[in-house]
PDB file of C-alpha atoms in Angstrom:
ATOM      1  CA  MET A   8      80.106 171.002  67.139  1.00 46.00           C
ATOM      2  CA  SER A   9      79.587 167.810  65.161  1.00 45.00           C
ATOM      3  CA  THR A  10      77.369 165.010  66.485  1.00 47.00           C
ATOM      4  CA  PRO A  11      77.278 161.376  65.323  1.00 46.00           C
ATOM      5  CA  SER A  12      74.030 162.057  63.459  1.00 45.00           C
ATOM      6  CA  ASP A  13      75.764 164.768  61.409  1.00 46.00           C
ATOM      7  CA  ASP A  14      77.832 162.054  59.696  1.00 44.00           C
ATOM      8  CA  VAL A  15      74.878 159.967  58.470  1.00 50.00           C
ATOM      9  CA  GLY A  16      75.008 159.686  54.699  1.00 54.00           C
ATOM     10  CA  THR A  17      78.578 160.977  54.492  1.00 51.00           C
ATOM     11  CA  PRO A  18      80.841 158.551  52.667  1.00 56.00           C
ATOM     12  CA  ALA A  19      83.981 157.427  54.452  1.00 52.00           C
ATOM     13  CA  PRO A  20      87.323 158.759  53.190  1.00 53.00           C
ATOM     14  CA  ARG A  21      88.932 156.646  50.474  1.00 55.00           C
ATOM     15  CA  ARG A  22      91.584 154.250  51.657  1.00 52.00           C
ATOM     16  CA  LYS A  23      93.923 151.838  50.009  1.00 50.00           C
ATOM     17  CA  PRO A  24      91.815 148.835  48.829  1.00 51.00           C
ATOM     18  CA  PRO A  25      92.140 145.890  51.225  1.00 48.00           C
ATOM     19  CA  ARG A  26      93.609 142.611  50.100  1.00 52.00           C
ATOM     20  CA  GLN A  27      91.040 139.963  49.304  1.00 54.00           C
ATOM     21  CA  MET A  28      91.257 136.658  51.160  1.00 55.00           C
ATOM     22  CA  ASP A  29      90.480 133.786  48.857  1.00 62.00           C
ATOM     23  CA  ILE A  30      88.963 130.436  49.797  1.00 63.00           C
ATOM     24  CA  GLY A  31      92.294 128.677  49.251  1.00 66.00           C
ATOM     25  CA  LYS A  32      94.027 130.841  51.825  1.00 67.00           C
ATOM     26  CA  LEU A  33      91.170 130.344  54.294  1.00 65.00           C
ATOM     27  CA  TYR A  34      91.368 126.569  53.769  1.00 65.00           C
ATOM     28  CA  GLU A  35      95.134 126.638  54.350  1.00 70.00           C
ATOM     29  CA  THR A  36      94.628 128.614  57.552  1.00 66.00           C
ATOM     30  CA  LEU A  37      92.041 126.105  58.772  1.00 65.00           C
ATOM     31  CA  GLN A  38      94.476 123.259  58.060  1.00 65.00           C
ATOM     32  CA  GLN A  39      97.196 124.985  60.114  1.00 65.00           C
ATOM     33  CA  GLU A  40      95.109 125.229  63.285  1.00 55.00           C
ATOM     34  CA  PRO A  41      96.496 123.224  66.201  1.00 56.00           C
ATOM     35  CA  ALA A  42      95.205 119.659  66.306  1.00 57.00           C
ATOM     36  CA  ARG A  43      93.807 120.240  69.812  1.00 77.00           C
ATOM     37  CA  LEU A  44      91.007 122.418  68.393  1.00 86.00           C
ATOM     38  CA  ASP A  45      88.199 120.544  66.672  1.00 90.00           C
ATOM     39  CA  LYS A  46      86.828 122.156  63.494  1.00 93.00           C
ATOM     40  CA  LEU A  47      83.290 121.415  64.693  1.00 95.00           C
ATOM     41  CA  ARG A  48      82.062 120.628  68.166  1.00 93.00           C
ATOM     42  CA  THR A  49      78.791 120.396  70.036  1.00 95.00           C
ATOM     43  CA  ASN A  50      78.595 121.886  73.498  1.00 95.00           C
ATOM     44  CA  SER A  51      76.841 120.556  76.603  1.00 93.00           C
ATOM     45  CA  VAL A  52      73.397 121.924  75.649  1.00 95.00           C
ATOM     46  CA  GLY A  53      73.536 120.765  72.022  1.00 95.00           C
ATOM     47  CA  ILE A  54      74.747 123.955  70.308  1.00 96.00           C
ATOM     48  CA  LYS A  55      76.818 123.084  67.231  1.00 96.00           C
ATOM     49  CA  LEU A  56      79.921 125.310  66.965  1.00 96.00           C
ATOM     50  CA  ALA A  57      82.407 125.899  64.144  1.00 96.00           C
ATOM     51  CA  LEU A  58      85.990 126.984  64.668  1.00 95.00           C
ATOM     52  CA  VAL A  59      86.879 130.451  63.368  1.00 93.00           C
ATOM     53  CA  PRO A  60      90.672 130.418  63.085  1.00 91.00           C
ATOM     54  CA  ALA A  61      93.018 133.206  64.021  1.00 92.00           C
ATOM     55  CA  GLY A  62      94.266 135.102  60.983  1.00 94.00           C
ATOM     56  CA  VAL A  63      93.669 138.033  58.690  1.00 94.00           C
ATOM     57  CA  SER A  64      90.344 138.706  57.001  1.00 90.00           C
ATOM     58  CA  ILE A  65      88.302 141.516  55.482  1.00 89.00           C
ATOM     59  CA  MET A  66      85.565 143.116  57.591  1.00 90.00           C
ATOM     60  CA  GLY A  67      82.945 145.338  55.970  1.00 90.00           C
ATOM     61  CA  SER A  68      81.644 145.422  52.437  1.00 90.00           C
ATOM     62  CA  MET A  69      83.251 146.652  49.260  1.00 88.00           C
ATOM     63  CA  PRO A  70      81.899 149.891  47.742  1.00 88.00           C
ATOM     64  CA  THR A  71      80.754 147.974  44.643  1.00 90.00           C
ATOM     65  CA  GLU A  72      78.608 145.484  46.598  1.00 89.00           C
ATOM     66  CA  PRO A  73      74.951 145.666  45.526  1.00 91.00           C
ATOM     67  CA  GLU A  74      72.613 147.227  48.101  1.00 91.00           C
ATOM     68  CA  ARG A  75      75.579 148.267  50.260  1.00 90.00           C
ATOM     69  CA  ARG A  76      74.793 150.747  53.030  1.00 91.00           C
ATOM     70  CA  LEU A  77      77.146 153.486  54.168  1.00 87.00           C
ATOM     71  CA  ASN A  78      77.492 151.938  57.634  1.00 90.00           C
ATOM     72  CA  GLU A  79      78.883 148.719  56.123  1.00 89.00           C
ATOM     73  CA  GLY A  80      82.185 150.233  55.153  1.00 88.00           C
ATOM     74  CA  PRO A  81      84.833 150.925  54.609  1.00 89.00           C
ATOM     75  CA  ALA A  82      86.038 147.375  54.073  1.00 90.00           C
ATOM     76  CA  ARG A  83      89.222 146.876  56.044  1.00 91.00           C
ATOM     77  CA  GLU A  84      91.674 144.207  56.981  1.00 93.00           C
ATOM     78  CA  VAL A  85      91.306 142.846  60.515  1.00 93.00           C
ATOM     79  CA  THR A  86      93.463 140.424  62.445  1.00 95.00           C
ATOM     80  CA  LEU A  87      91.957 137.826  64.748  1.00 93.00           C
ATOM     81  CA  THR A  88      94.693 137.020  67.231  1.00 92.00           C
ATOM     82  CA  GLN A  89      92.970 133.977  68.726  1.00 91.00           C
ATOM     83  CA  PRO A  90      90.680 131.321  67.275  1.00 92.00           C
ATOM     84  CA  PHE A  91      87.125 131.116  68.621  1.00 91.00           C
ATOM     85  CA  TYR A  92      83.973 129.067  68.170  1.00 92.00           C
ATOM     86  CA  LEU A  93      80.835 130.473  66.560  1.00 94.00           C
ATOM     87  CA  GLY A  94      77.362 128.945  66.662  1.00 95.00           C
ATOM     88  CA  VAL A  95      76.393 127.317  63.356  1.00 96.00           C
ATOM     89  CA  HIS A  96      72.632 127.717  63.889  1.00 96.00           C
ATOM     90  CA  PRO A  97      70.459 130.103  65.902  1.00 96.00           C
ATOM     91  CA  VAL A  98      69.960 129.103  69.540  1.00 97.00           C
ATOM     92  CA  THR A  99      66.795 127.055  69.879  1.00 97.00           C
ATOM     93  CA  GLN A 100      64.106 127.546  72.495  1.00 97.00           C
ATOM     94  CA  GLU A 101      65.103 124.237  74.072  1.00 97.00           C
ATOM     95  CA  GLN A 102      68.784 125.235  74.333  1.00 97.00           C
ATOM     96  CA  TYR A 103      67.891 128.630  75.787  1.00 97.00           C
ATOM     97  CA  GLN A 104      65.536 127.009  78.304  1.00 96.00           C
ATOM     98  CA  LYS A 105      68.203 124.487  79.388  1.00 96.00           C
ATOM     99  CA  VAL A 106      70.558 127.339  80.288  1.00 97.00           C
ATOM    100  CA  MET A 107      68.195 130.059  81.529  1.00 97.00           C
ATOM    101  CA  GLY A 108      65.369 127.943  82.974  1.00 97.00           C
ATOM    102  CA  LYS A 109      62.701 129.796  80.967  1.00 96.00           C
ATOM    103  CA  ASN A 110      61.495 130.219  77.399  1.00 96.00           C
ATOM    104  CA  PRO A 111      60.633 133.833  76.456  1.00 96.00           C
ATOM    105  CA  ALA A 112      59.733 132.972  72.856  1.00 96.00           C
ATOM    106  CA  ARG A 113      56.397 134.188  71.529  1.00 95.00           C
ATOM    107  CA  PHE A 114      56.354 131.472  68.856  1.00 94.00           C
ATOM    108  CA  ASN A 115      56.287 128.607  71.344  1.00 91.00           C
ATOM    109  CA  ARG A 116      54.236 125.386  71.242  1.00 91.00           C
ATOM    110  CA  GLU A 117      50.990 127.282  71.803  1.00 92.00           C
ATOM    111  CA  ASN A 118      51.703 129.724  68.934  1.00 93.00           C
ATOM    112  CA  ASP A 119      52.788 127.531  65.998  1.00 91.00           C
ATOM    113  CA  GLY A 120      56.380 127.206  67.243  1.00 92.00           C
ATOM    114  CA  GLY A 121      58.205 124.706  69.346  1.00 94.00           C
ATOM    115  CA  LEU A 122      61.329 123.878  71.276  1.00 95.00           C
ATOM    116  CA  ASP A 123      63.223 123.172  68.042  1.00 96.00           C
ATOM    117  CA  HIS A 124      62.488 126.690  66.719  1.00 96.00           C
ATOM    118  CA  PRO A 125      64.908 129.596  67.247  1.00 96.00           C
ATOM    119  CA  VAL A 126      64.405 131.506  70.475  1.00 97.00           C
ATOM    120  CA  GLU A 127      63.171 135.048  69.825  1.00 96.00           C
ATOM    121  CA  ASN A 128      61.823 137.874  71.936  1.00 94.00           C
ATOM    122  CA  VAL A 129      65.271 138.119  73.582  1.00 96.00           C
ATOM    123  CA  SER A 130      67.012 141.446  74.220  1.00 96.00           C
ATOM    124  CA  TRP A 131      70.719 142.150  73.837  1.00 94.00           C
ATOM    125  CA  GLU A 132      71.013 141.966  77.626  1.00 95.00           C
ATOM    126  CA  ASP A 133      69.182 138.600  77.670  1.00 96.00           C
ATOM    127  CA  ALA A 134      71.543 137.237  75.007  1.00 95.00           C
ATOM    128  CA  LEU A 135      74.578 138.440  76.970  1.00 95.00           C
ATOM    129  CA  ALA A 136      73.249 136.839  80.164  1.00 95.00           C
ATOM    130  CA  PHE A 137      72.674 133.592  78.234  1.00 96.00           C
ATOM    131  CA  CYS A 138      76.265 133.574  76.931  1.00 94.00           C
ATOM    132  CA  GLN A 139      77.694 134.328  80.372  1.00 94.00           C
ATOM    133  CA  LYS A 140      75.625 131.662  82.088  1.00 95.00           C
ATOM    134  CA  LEU A 141      76.417 129.114  79.356  1.00 94.00           C
ATOM    135  CA  ALA A 142      80.152 129.826  79.633  1.00 92.00           C
ATOM    136  CA  GLY A 143      79.954 129.299  83.402  1.00 92.00           C
ATOM    137  CA  LEU A 144      78.443 125.812  83.193  1.00 92.00           C
ATOM    138  CA  PRO A 145      80.881 123.190  84.559  1.00 90.00           C
ATOM    139  CA  ALA A 146      80.703 121.152  81.331  1.00 87.00           C
ATOM    140  CA  GLU A 147      81.662 124.258  79.300  1.00 86.00           C
ATOM    141  CA  GLU A 148      84.535 125.275  81.571  1.00 71.00           C
ATOM    142  CA  ALA A 149      86.068 121.805  81.161  1.00 56.00           C
ATOM    143  CA  GLY A 150      85.835 121.967  77.348  1.00 56.00           C
TER     144      GLY A 150
END
C-alpha cells in the first residue's frame, strides 16, 4: 500500500503546458472589475488590502523555474470565481493586538521590536482565530 511519503521526490506526470497570463491581460481584468470594489482599501484596524480579481491564473511553478521544488508543481490553470481582498503587508503587532487583545510577539518593544513590526510567534490556529475575529467586527461586516 502506498503512503503519501512514498511519493516524495517522484515527479508529477506530464500535462499539457498551461497558458501563461501576461500583465496586459491581468490589467484588463482589473479594469473590468465592478466599480463597487475598490482596488485598494484599508480596513478598520489599519490593514491595507488589495483586490484580487476573479479570473483565470496559473498556480504552481514551471518545471524550468530555478530552484523549483517538486511540491511546487505541476503548474496548472485555476479559476477564481469571486474577487477577494489580500493583505498587502504582514499583520503588525499593533493590528493583531487591536483584534485579539494581546501581543504574542517575541520581538516586542522589550526585545528590539515594536508595535509597527510584523506579529510573529503565531500558530496557524492563532492566525485563523485572528481572521475570524477580524471578519466578525461590526466595522468589517458593514464593509
